[in-house]
Coordinates of C-alpha atoms in Angstrom, one line a residue:
Chain A
M1 CA -17.1 11.0 -2.4
R2 CA -17.8 7.7 -1.6
T3 CA -15.0 5.3 0.2
Y4 CA -13.8 2.9 -2.7
L5 CA -12.4 -1.1 -1.8
E6 CA -8.8 0.5 -2.4
C7 CA -8.7 3.4 0.6
V8 CA -9.5 0.0 2.9
P9 CA -5.7 -1.2 3.1
C10 CA -4.8 2.8 2.9
F11 CA -6.6 3.3 6.0
L12 CA -4.9 1.0 7.5
R13 CA -1.6 2.1 6.1
Q14 CA -2.1 5.5 7.2
A15 CA -3.3 5.1 10.8
L16 CA 0.3 2.7 11.3
S17 CA 2.5 5.5 9.2
A18 CA 0.6 8.2 11.8
A19 CA 0.7 5.9 14.9
R20 CA 4.7 6.0 14.1
M21 CA 5.0 9.3 13.9
V22 CA 3.4 10.5 17.1
T23 CA 5.1 8.1 19.3
D24 CA 7.5 5.0 19.4
D25 CA 5.5 3.5 21.7
P26 CA 4.5 -0.2 19.6
A27 CA 1.1 -1.2 21.9
V28 CA 0.0 2.3 20.5
H29 CA 0.9 1.5 17.0
E30 CA -0.7 -2.1 17.6
E31 CA -3.7 -0.6 19.6
V32 CA -4.0 2.4 16.7
V33 CA -4.1 -0.8 13.3
R34 CA -6.6 -3.2 15.5
E35 CA -9.1 -0.1 16.0
T36 CA -8.9 1.0 13.0
L37 CA -9.6 -2.6 11.9
R38 CA -12.5 -2.6 14.5
L39 CA -14.1 0.4 12.6
T40 CA -13.7 -0.3 9.3
V41 CA -15.2 -3.8 9.7
T42 CA -18.5 -1.9 10.1
M43 CA -17.6 1.0 8.2
P44 CA -20.1 2.1 5.5
F45 CA -18.6 2.4 2.6
D46 CA -21.0 5.4 1.4
R47 CA -19.4 7.2 4.0
S48 CA -16.5 9.5 2.5
P49 CA -12.8 8.7 3.7
P50 CA -12.0 11.3 5.6
W51 CA -14.9 10.4 7.7
M52 CA -12.6 7.1 8.7
G53 CA -9.8 9.7 9.2
Q54 CA -11.5 11.2 11.7
Q55 CA -12.4 8.0 13.9
I56 CA -8.2 7.1 13.5
H57 CA -7.2 10.7 14.9
R58 CA -9.5 10.7 17.5
L59 CA -8.1 7.4 18.2
L60 CA -4.5 8.3 18.0
R61 CA -4.8 11.4 20.5
E62 CA -6.6 9.0 22.8
A63 CA -4.1 6.7 22.6
T64 CA -1.5 8.9 22.8
G65 CA -2.5 11.2 25.4
N66 CA -2.1 14.1 23.3
G67 CA -4.4 16.2 22.3
D68 CA -2.3 17.7 19.0
P69 CA -0.1 15.2 18.3
Y70 CA 1.0 17.4 15.3
A71 CA 1.8 20.4 16.3
E72 CA 5.3 20.9 15.7
V73 CA 5.0 19.7 12.2
K74 CA 2.4 22.3 11.7
R75 CA 5.0 24.8 13.4
R76 CA 7.6 23.7 10.9
S77 CA 5.3 23.7 8.1
N78 CA 4.3 27.1 9.0
D79 CA 8.1 28.6 9.1
L80 CA 8.9 26.8 6.3
A81 CA 6.5 28.7 4.0
L82 CA 6.5 31.8 5.5
A83 CA 10.1 32.1 4.7
L84 CA 9.0 31.6 1.0
Y85 CA 5.7 34.0 1.3
D86 CA 8.2 37.6 0.0
T87 CA 9.2 35.5 -3.2
L88 CA 5.7 33.9 -3.7
Q89 CA 4.4 37.3 -3.3
G90 CA 6.6 38.7 -5.5
H91 CA 5.8 35.8 -8.0
V92 CA 1.8 36.9 -7.8
R93 CA 2.6 40.6 -7.9
G94 CA 5.5 40.4 -11.5
S95 CA 2.9 37.6 -13.2
A96 CA 0.5 38.7 -16.1
D97 CA -2.4 37.3 -14.1
L98 CA -2.4 37.8 -10.3
F99 CA -5.8 35.9 -9.9
V100 CA -4.2 32.7 -12.3
T101 CA -0.9 32.8 -10.2
A102 CA -2.0 33.2 -6.9
V103 CA -4.7 30.6 -7.2
S104 CA -1.5 27.8 -8.9
L105 CA 0.4 28.8 -6.0
A106 CA -2.4 28.7 -3.5
I107 CA -2.7 25.0 -5.0
A108 CA 1.1 24.3 -5.2
G109 CA 0.8 25.1 -1.1
N110 CA -1.8 21.8 -0.6
V111 CA 1.3 19.4 -1.1
I112 CA 2.1 20.5 2.3
D113 CA -0.7 17.4 3.6
F114 CA 1.1 14.8 6.4
G115 CA -2.5 12.8 5.6
C116 CA -0.8 11.2 2.5
R117 CA 2.8 11.4 3.8
N118 CA 4.5 11.5 6.7
R119 CA 7.4 14.1 5.9
L120 CA 7.9 17.3 5.6
D121 CA 9.9 17.7 2.5
S122 CA 10.8 21.0 1.4
E123 CA 12.2 19.5 -2.0
D124 CA 8.5 18.1 -2.9
V125 CA 7.5 22.0 -1.5
H126 CA 9.8 23.6 -3.8
R127 CA 8.7 21.0 -6.8
A128 CA 5.2 22.2 -6.4
I129 CA 5.7 26.0 -6.5
E130 CA 7.6 25.5 -9.7
D131 CA 5.3 23.2 -11.7
A132 CA 2.8 25.7 -10.2
L133 CA 5.0 28.6 -12.2
N134 CA 5.6 27.0 -15.1
D135 CA 2.5 25.3 -16.0
P136 CA -0.4 26.8 -13.8
V137 CA -4.3 26.3 -13.5
N138 CA -6.3 25.9 -15.9
E139 CA -7.7 29.2 -17.7
V140 CA -11.2 28.5 -18.2
A141 CA -11.9 27.0 -14.7
C142 CA -9.8 30.2 -13.2
D143 CA -11.8 32.1 -15.5
E144 CA -15.1 30.6 -14.0
L145 CA -14.0 31.1 -10.6
R146 CA -13.1 34.8 -11.1
Q147 CA -16.7 35.2 -12.2
A148 CA -17.9 33.5 -9.5
V149 CA -15.6 35.8 -7.4
E150 CA -16.8 38.6 -8.5
D151 CA -20.6 37.3 -8.3
A152 CA -21.2 36.3 -4.7
G153 CA -21.9 38.6 -1.8
D154 CA -20.7 36.4 0.5
I155 CA -17.8 33.7 0.1
L156 CA -16.2 31.0 2.2
Y157 CA -12.7 29.8 1.5
L158 CA -12.1 26.2 3.5
A159 CA -8.6 25.6 4.4
D160 CA -7.2 22.9 4.2
N161 CA -3.4 22.6 6.2
A162 CA -1.0 24.3 7.9
G163 CA 1.8 25.6 6.0
E164 CA -0.4 25.4 3.1
I165 CA -2.7 28.7 4.7
V166 CA 0.7 30.7 4.3
F167 CA 0.1 29.8 0.0
D168 CA -3.6 30.5 0.9
R169 CA -3.0 34.2 1.9
L170 CA -1.8 34.7 -1.4
L171 CA -5.0 34.1 -2.9
L172 CA -6.9 35.7 -0.1
E173 CA -5.2 38.5 -1.1
Q174 CA -6.4 39.0 -4.8
L175 CA -10.1 38.6 -3.4
P176 CA -12.8 40.7 -1.9
K177 CA -11.7 40.5 1.7
D178 CA -14.5 42.2 3.0
R179 CA -16.5 39.3 1.5
V180 CA -14.3 36.3 2.4
T181 CA -14.6 34.5 5.5
L182 CA -11.7 32.1 6.1
V183 CA -12.8 28.3 7.6
V184 CA -10.2 26.3 9.7
R185 CA -11.1 22.9 11.5
G186 CA -12.9 23.1 14.9
G187 CA -9.8 21.1 16.5
P188 CA -6.3 19.4 15.8
V189 CA -6.8 16.5 13.5
I190 CA -3.4 15.6 11.5
N191 CA -2.0 18.8 9.9
D192 CA -4.6 21.0 8.7
A193 CA -4.9 24.0 9.9
T194 CA -7.0 25.2 13.0
W195 CA -6.9 28.9 14.5
A196 CA -3.4 28.4 16.3
D197 CA -2.4 28.5 12.9
V198 CA -4.0 31.4 11.6
K199 CA -3.2 33.5 14.3
S200 CA 0.7 32.1 13.8
I201 CA 0.7 33.6 10.9
G202 CA -1.2 36.5 11.6
L203 CA -4.0 35.7 8.5
D204 CA -6.7 36.9 10.9
S205 CA -6.0 40.4 10.5
L206 CA -6.4 40.3 7.0
V207 CA -10.0 38.2 6.6
A208 CA -12.9 37.3 9.1
V209 CA -12.1 34.1 10.5
M210 CA -14.5 31.4 11.9
D211 CA -14.2 27.2 12.6
N212 CA -16.4 24.8 11.6
G213 CA -16.2 23.6 14.6
D214 CA -15.4 19.9 13.6
D215 CA -12.2 18.1 13.4
T216 CA -12.4 15.8 10.5
P217 CA -9.8 16.1 8.0
G218 CA -12.5 17.7 5.6
T219 CA -15.8 19.2 5.9
I220 CA -19.0 16.8 6.7
I221 CA -21.9 19.7 7.1
E222 CA -23.7 17.5 9.5
S223 CA -21.2 17.3 12.0
C224 CA -20.2 21.0 12.0
S225 CA -21.1 23.5 14.5
P226 CA -24.8 25.4 14.1
A227 CA -23.0 28.5 13.4
F228 CA -20.9 27.3 10.3
K229 CA -23.8 25.2 9.1
A230 CA -25.8 29.0 9.1
R231 CA -22.6 30.3 6.7
F232 CA -22.1 27.4 4.5
E233 CA -26.1 27.4 3.7
Q234 CA -26.8 30.8 3.1
C235 CA -23.0 31.7 1.5
D236 CA -22.6 32.1 -2.6
L237 CA -19.3 30.7 -2.9
V238 CA -17.2 27.8 -1.3
I239 CA -13.4 28.0 -2.2
A240 CA -12.7 24.7 -0.8
K241 CA -9.3 23.1 -1.0
G242 CA -8.1 19.6 -0.6
Q243 CA -8.8 16.2 -0.9
G244 CA -10.7 16.5 2.4
N245 CA -12.6 18.9 1.4
Y246 CA -13.5 17.3 -2.3
E247 CA -13.9 13.9 -0.9
T248 CA -16.7 15.2 1.8
L249 CA -18.4 17.8 -0.3
G250 CA -17.9 16.3 -3.8
G251 CA -21.2 16.0 -5.4
G252 CA -24.5 18.4 -6.7
D253 CA -23.5 21.9 -4.9
P254 CA -22.3 24.1 -7.7
R255 CA -21.4 27.0 -5.0
V256 CA -18.3 25.1 -4.3
F257 CA -15.0 25.4 -6.3
F258 CA -12.4 22.7 -5.4
L259 CA -8.4 23.9 -5.1
L260 CA -6.6 20.9 -4.9
K261 CA -3.4 19.0 -5.8
V262 CA -4.2 15.5 -6.4
K263 CA -2.4 12.9 -4.7
C264 CA -4.1 9.6 -5.1
P265 CA -5.0 7.6 -7.2
V266 CA -8.5 6.8 -6.1
I267 CA -9.4 10.9 -6.3
A268 CA -7.2 11.2 -9.7
R269 CA -10.0 8.3 -11.0
D270 CA -13.3 9.6 -9.1
I271 CA -11.6 13.6 -10.9
G272 CA -10.5 11.6 -14.2
C273 CA -7.3 12.9 -13.8
K274 CA -3.7 12.4 -13.5
V275 CA -2.0 11.9 -9.7
G276 CA 0.1 15.1 -9.3
E277 CA -2.3 17.0 -11.2
M278 CA -3.7 20.5 -10.0
V279 CA -7.3 21.3 -10.2
V280 CA -9.7 23.6 -10.1
R281 CA -13.1 22.1 -10.7
R282 CA -17.1 23.5 -9.7
N283 CA -18.7 20.7 -8.4
T284 CA -20.9 19.0 -10.3
T285 CA -23.3 15.6 -9.4
Q286 CA -20.0 14.1 -11.8
A287 CA -17.7 14.2 -8.6
Q288 CA -19.9 11.4 -6.9
R289 CA -20.4 9.1 -9.3
V290 CA -20.0 5.7 -7.9
V291 CA -16.8 3.1 -9.1
T292 CA -15.7 0.3 -7.9
Chain B
M1 CA 8.2 -15.4 10.8
R2 CA 5.9 -13.5 12.9
T3 CA 3.1 -11.0 11.5
Y4 CA 4.3 -7.1 11.1
L5 CA 1.6 -4.3 11.7
E6 CA 2.7 -3.7 7.8
C7 CA 1.4 -7.1 6.5
V8 CA -2.1 -5.6 7.6
P9 CA -2.8 -2.9 4.8
C10 CA -0.7 -5.5 2.7
F11 CA -3.3 -8.2 3.5
L12 CA -6.1 -6.2 2.3
R13 CA -4.3 -5.0 -0.5
Q14 CA -3.8 -8.5 -1.5
A15 CA -7.0 -9.7 -0.7
L16 CA -8.9 -6.9 -3.0
S17 CA -6.7 -7.6 -5.6
A18 CA -6.6 -11.1 -5.8
A19 CA -10.4 -10.5 -5.8
R20 CA -10.5 -8.8 -8.8
M21 CA -7.8 -10.7 -10.3
V22 CA -10.7 -13.8 -10.2
T23 CA -13.6 -12.5 -10.8
D24 CA -15.6 -8.6 -11.9
D25 CA -18.5 -9.0 -9.3
P26 CA -18.0 -6.1 -6.7
A27 CA -19.9 -8.0 -4.5
V28 CA -17.6 -10.5 -3.9
H29 CA -14.8 -8.2 -3.5
E30 CA -16.0 -6.0 -1.3
E31 CA -17.3 -9.6 0.4
V32 CA -13.7 -10.6 0.5
V33 CA -12.3 -7.1 2.1
R34 CA -14.9 -6.9 4.4
E35 CA -14.4 -10.9 5.7
T36 CA -10.4 -10.2 5.3
L37 CA -11.0 -7.0 8.0
R38 CA -13.2 -9.5 10.5
L39 CA -10.5 -11.9 10.4
T40 CA -7.5 -9.3 10.7
V41 CA -9.5 -8.1 13.7
T42 CA -9.1 -10.6 16.0
M43 CA -5.6 -12.1 14.1
P44 CA -2.8 -13.2 16.8
F45 CA 0.2 -11.2 15.0
D46 CA 2.6 -14.4 16.2
R47 CA 0.9 -15.9 13.9
S48 CA 2.6 -16.1 9.8
P49 CA 1.2 -13.9 6.9
P50 CA 0.8 -16.8 5.2
W51 CA -1.6 -18.6 7.6
M52 CA -3.8 -15.2 6.9
G53 CA -3.4 -15.9 2.8
Q54 CA -5.1 -19.5 3.6
Q55 CA -7.3 -17.5 4.8
I56 CA -8.0 -15.0 2.2
H57 CA -7.7 -17.3 -0.4
R58 CA -10.3 -20.3 1.0
L59 CA -12.9 -17.0 1.3
L60 CA -12.3 -16.3 -2.4
R61 CA -12.6 -19.7 -3.2
E62 CA -16.1 -19.8 -1.2
A63 CA -17.3 -16.5 -2.8
T64 CA -16.4 -17.5 -6.3
G65 CA -16.9 -20.7 -6.0
N66 CA -14.1 -21.3 -8.3
G67 CA -12.3 -23.6 -6.0
D68 CA -9.1 -23.2 -8.0
P69 CA -9.0 -20.0 -9.6
Y70 CA -5.7 -19.1 -10.4
A71 CA -5.6 -22.4 -12.9
E72 CA -4.7 -20.8 -16.4
V73 CA -2.5 -18.5 -14.4
K74 CA -0.3 -21.6 -13.3
R75 CA -0.8 -23.7 -17.0
R76 CA 0.4 -20.1 -18.3
S77 CA 3.4 -20.0 -16.5
N78 CA 4.5 -23.8 -16.7
D79 CA 3.6 -22.8 -20.3
L80 CA 6.2 -19.4 -20.1
A81 CA 8.4 -21.7 -18.4
L82 CA 9.2 -24.7 -19.9
A83 CA 9.2 -22.5 -23.3
L84 CA 12.2 -21.3 -21.8
Y85 CA 13.8 -25.2 -20.1
D86 CA 16.4 -25.9 -22.6
T87 CA 18.0 -22.4 -22.9
L88 CA 18.2 -22.7 -19.0
Q89 CA 19.0 -26.1 -19.1
G90 CA 22.1 -25.1 -21.6
H91 CA 22.6 -22.1 -19.1
V92 CA 23.6 -24.7 -16.3
R93 CA 25.5 -27.2 -18.3
G94 CA 28.0 -24.9 -19.9
S95 CA 28.4 -22.8 -16.5
A96 CA 31.5 -23.4 -14.6
D97 CA 29.8 -24.5 -11.6
L98 CA 26.7 -26.4 -12.5
F99 CA 25.1 -26.3 -8.6
V100 CA 25.8 -22.5 -8.4
T101 CA 24.2 -22.0 -11.7
A102 CA 21.1 -24.3 -11.0
V103 CA 20.6 -22.7 -7.6
S104 CA 20.6 -19.1 -9.0
L105 CA 18.5 -20.0 -11.3
A106 CA 15.6 -22.0 -9.2
I107 CA 15.8 -18.8 -7.4
A108 CA 15.1 -16.5 -10.5
G109 CA 12.0 -18.7 -11.4
N110 CA 10.5 -17.8 -7.7
V111 CA 9.9 -13.9 -9.2
I112 CA 6.7 -16.0 -10.6
D113 CA 4.5 -15.1 -7.6
F114 CA 1.3 -14.0 -7.6
G115 CA 0.8 -13.5 -3.8
C116 CA 3.5 -10.5 -4.4
R117 CA 1.7 -9.2 -7.5
N118 CA -1.4 -9.9 -10.0
R119 CA 0.4 -10.5 -13.3
L120 CA 2.2 -12.8 -15.5
D121 CA 5.5 -10.4 -16.4
S122 CA 7.7 -12.2 -19.1
E123 CA 10.1 -9.0 -19.0
D124 CA 10.2 -9.8 -15.2
V125 CA 11.3 -13.5 -15.5
H126 CA 13.8 -12.6 -18.2
R127 CA 15.5 -10.2 -16.4
A128 CA 15.9 -12.5 -13.5
I129 CA 16.8 -14.7 -15.4
E130 CA 19.8 -12.4 -16.4
D131 CA 20.4 -11.4 -13.0
A132 CA 20.9 -14.9 -11.7
L133 CA 23.2 -15.5 -14.3
N134 CA 25.2 -12.0 -14.3
D135 CA 25.1 -12.1 -10.5
P136 CA 24.9 -15.2 -8.9
V137 CA 23.4 -16.4 -5.2
N138 CA 26.0 -16.2 -2.2
E139 CA 29.0 -19.0 -3.2
V140 CA 29.3 -19.6 0.6
A141 CA 26.0 -19.8 1.4
C142 CA 26.0 -21.9 -1.5
D143 CA 28.8 -24.4 -0.5
E144 CA 27.0 -24.5 3.0
L145 CA 23.8 -26.2 0.9
R146 CA 26.0 -28.4 -1.3
Q147 CA 27.8 -29.6 1.6
A148 CA 24.5 -30.4 3.8
V149 CA 23.0 -32.3 0.1
E150 CA 26.2 -34.4 0.4
D151 CA 26.3 -35.4 4.0
A152 CA 21.8 -35.8 3.6
G153 CA 20.2 -39.0 3.5
D154 CA 16.5 -37.8 3.1
I155 CA 16.0 -34.5 1.3
L156 CA 12.6 -32.2 1.0
Y157 CA 12.3 -30.1 -1.7
L158 CA 9.4 -27.9 -0.7
A159 CA 7.8 -26.0 -4.6
D160 CA 6.7 -22.9 -4.3
N161 CA 4.9 -21.8 -7.2
A162 CA 3.8 -22.9 -11.0
G163 CA 6.2 -22.1 -13.6
E164 CA 9.0 -21.9 -10.8
I165 CA 8.5 -25.7 -10.7
V166 CA 9.7 -25.5 -13.9
F167 CA 13.2 -23.7 -12.9
D168 CA 13.4 -25.6 -10.0
R169 CA 13.7 -28.6 -12.2
L170 CA 17.1 -27.7 -13.1
L171 CA 18.3 -27.7 -9.7
L172 CA 16.7 -30.9 -9.0
E173 CA 18.5 -32.2 -11.7
Q174 CA 21.6 -31.4 -9.7
L175 CA 20.9 -33.0 -6.5
P176 CA 21.1 -36.8 -6.2
K177 CA 17.7 -37.8 -7.5
D178 CA 17.1 -40.9 -5.0
R179 CA 17.1 -38.8 -2.3
V180 CA 15.1 -35.9 -2.9
T181 CA 11.4 -36.0 -2.7
L182 CA 9.4 -33.1 -4.2
V183 CA 7.0 -31.6 -2.1
V184 CA 4.3 -29.8 -3.1
R185 CA 0.8 -27.9 -1.2
G186 CA -1.8 -30.3 -0.3
G187 CA -4.5 -27.8 -2.4
P188 CA -5.2 -25.0 -5.0
V189 CA -3.9 -21.9 -3.4
I190 CA -2.7 -18.4 -4.9
N191 CA -0.5 -19.9 -7.7
D192 CA 1.3 -22.3 -5.6
A193 CA 2.7 -25.5 -7.5
T194 CA 0.2 -28.7 -6.6
W195 CA 0.2 -32.3 -8.1
A196 CA -1.4 -30.9 -11.4
D197 CA 1.5 -28.5 -12.1
V198 CA 4.1 -31.0 -11.4
K199 CA 2.3 -33.8 -13.4
S200 CA 1.5 -30.9 -16.3
I201 CA 5.3 -30.5 -16.6
G202 CA 6.4 -34.3 -15.9
L203 CA 8.6 -33.6 -13.0
D204 CA 7.0 -36.7 -11.5
S205 CA 9.1 -38.9 -14.1
L206 CA 12.7 -37.5 -12.4
V207 CA 11.9 -37.5 -7.9
A208 CA 9.0 -38.5 -5.7
V209 CA 6.9 -36.4 -5.1
M210 CA 4.2 -36.0 -2.2
D211 CA 2.1 -33.1 -1.2
N212 CA 1.6 -31.6 2.6
G213 CA -2.3 -32.0 2.4
D214 CA -2.7 -28.0 3.2
D215 CA -3.7 -25.5 1.6
T216 CA -1.3 -22.5 3.3
P217 CA 1.0 -20.8 0.8
G218 CA 3.9 -21.9 2.8
T219 CA 4.1 -24.7 5.0
I220 CA 2.7 -24.6 8.6
I221 CA 3.7 -27.6 9.8
E222 CA 0.9 -28.4 12.2
S223 CA -1.6 -28.2 9.7
C224 CA 0.1 -30.6 7.2
S225 CA -1.0 -34.2 7.0
P226 CA 0.3 -36.9 9.4
A227 CA 2.4 -38.4 6.4
F228 CA 3.8 -35.3 5.3
K229 CA 4.8 -34.8 9.1
A230 CA 6.4 -37.8 9.7
R231 CA 8.7 -37.0 6.7
F232 CA 9.5 -33.9 7.7
E233 CA 10.3 -35.1 11.1
Q234 CA 13.0 -37.7 10.0
C235 CA 14.4 -35.8 6.9
D236 CA 18.2 -34.6 7.0
L237 CA 17.5 -32.1 4.8
V238 CA 14.6 -29.8 3.4
I239 CA 15.4 -27.1 0.8
A240 CA 12.3 -24.7 1.2
K241 CA 11.6 -22.5 -1.6
G242 CA 9.5 -18.7 -1.3
Q243 CA 8.9 -15.7 0.6
G244 CA 6.0 -18.5 2.3
N245 CA 7.9 -21.1 3.3
Y246 CA 10.5 -18.3 4.9
E247 CA 7.5 -17.0 6.9
T248 CA 5.9 -20.5 8.0
L249 CA 9.4 -22.6 8.7
G250 CA 11.5 -19.4 9.6
G251 CA 13.2 -19.6 12.6
G252 CA 15.4 -22.6 14.4
D253 CA 15.5 -25.4 12.8
P254 CA 19.0 -25.8 10.9
R255 CA 18.2 -28.4 8.7
V256 CA 16.2 -26.3 6.2
F257 CA 17.5 -23.9 3.3
F258 CA 15.7 -21.2 2.5
L259 CA 15.9 -20.5 -1.4
L260 CA 14.4 -17.3 -2.6
K261 CA 13.8 -13.7 -4.3
V262 CA 12.6 -11.5 -1.4
K263 CA 9.8 -9.3 -3.0
C264 CA 8.6 -7.2 0.4
P265 CA 10.4 -4.9 2.7
V266 CA 9.0 -6.8 5.6
I267 CA 11.1 -9.8 4.2
A268 CA 13.8 -7.7 3.3
R269 CA 14.1 -6.3 7.0
D270 CA 13.7 -9.5 8.9
I271 CA 16.7 -11.3 6.9
G272 CA 18.6 -8.3 6.4
C273 CA 19.0 -7.5 2.7
K274 CA 17.2 -5.7 0.2
V275 CA 14.1 -6.0 -1.4
G276 CA 15.2 -7.9 -5.1
E277 CA 18.0 -9.9 -3.8
M278 CA 18.0 -13.4 -4.2
V279 CA 19.1 -15.7 -0.8
V280 CA 20.5 -18.7 0.0
R281 CA 19.8 -18.9 3.7
R282 CA 20.6 -21.7 6.6
N283 CA 17.9 -21.5 8.8
T284 CA 18.7 -20.2 12.1
T285 CA 17.0 -18.6 15.4
Q286 CA 17.4 -15.3 13.9
A287 CA 15.1 -15.5 11.6
Q288 CA 12.4 -15.2 14.6
R289 CA 13.7 -12.2 15.8
V290 CA 10.8 -9.6 16.5
V291 CA 11.0 -6.1 14.8
T292 CA 8.0 -4.0 15.6

């Protein structure tokens, strides 16, 4: 997805909000806002918003001298989700359609997103779970995904955030584990899941795991490691979680299914849905249409 | 008031929103956003937000080739307010304290502000009037203003917006008209009142009128005409309407009384009140305190 003009104020709001979250130093707040402005002046708007997210969070890590400012937030998110895991697994096992329930709950977990808002609100998480159980995702889209999983030899599951990956476990348990590789970011960025999160929740004993070699809060293929590029090239199916993956992979490649909770009006407009909706969507060229 | 870091995303949101309001041309929308970014990169944050407002709206007028893009909006605002005038005057005349009611209604009219939002919502106007009648402004502050009016030889009344100036008429009628000069902006900027508005509602037959020679959506003294500077220098009392005048004149000069409806969280924090509040406030050095 291209960057829309509405994304510009949002970059600055996010940059300031992130800077304030990770440090109390007003000089750093100003530096991050100024540098974000400087980057945005010349930013090609055909780049996706996560490209700018990557720049902003690199800035933030440099300015604070903290290589992983969201480490504590990620730990708390994983703990919050782990505490819910048994109950959630019970919901899946007790449901009429395990796959639909697991997909719905995996998407509910996408509410844990420090790119969009700067706090971990357990009420939001509980509300998202309730919504997912009361009003699961579209069955037709889910059946298309189910069929694609059955047909696929090699499946990549692109994770999004810490905490959310505990919810992803529910869906990974419904997939053919010997054919699935879970992919995390190659380095810390916002609260996106990395190797450390996978290990801390023990997901590496369930499925194969790799990182994509890049610190974009999304998946910009050309920035990823050669190993990831090769796997992406050859795989049969990509299950991509979250807005960042939608923004960077949207358009064209029909091997990609997006699973996300829509948290921003620009993405809602791009997808053609409402903010707050849970979306299962096979990639189409449609996703790249330009709206100004 | 200095520019806070929160103002930066707001400049960009306002620039885009204003550009979209005055033209459908996406090239102009992008140009205005890009140029606003360019200006903001090097903007000294000890400048007030209306300084940037001036730059953005100059850009907009140049990019659209339209010297007064809000002309129609101003006309409709004046018409809306004129239609209410007799009723409002009745409220003043029937009230226990004509001055307090007139001050409250003059502030209610400050809700007509296209700098903060991009539509004229008559429901908002009616709600603001109702609020002003049910819960008038602070009487102590009002009494301080009443006393200052009594004591002053030369009074400047700095208007804010079109439409709002019809509400200002209610208060001007309570002031010693031979000692009051109404001041409007020196050129079109957003929906701020200019000579054209004063003439269209006939206010020039009630009090003396001058313009300040500048197109800032506020009052930056050093940018104003020599004539206005001289009058400002020598006057005894300044009644300054709206956020823009608060942002540019706040701090120090105790001859200035601000009358405004607070519409932005940064100003609310600076004043120490809530968004939506009606404020009568004598200028103090307090108003310039720096919050980051």
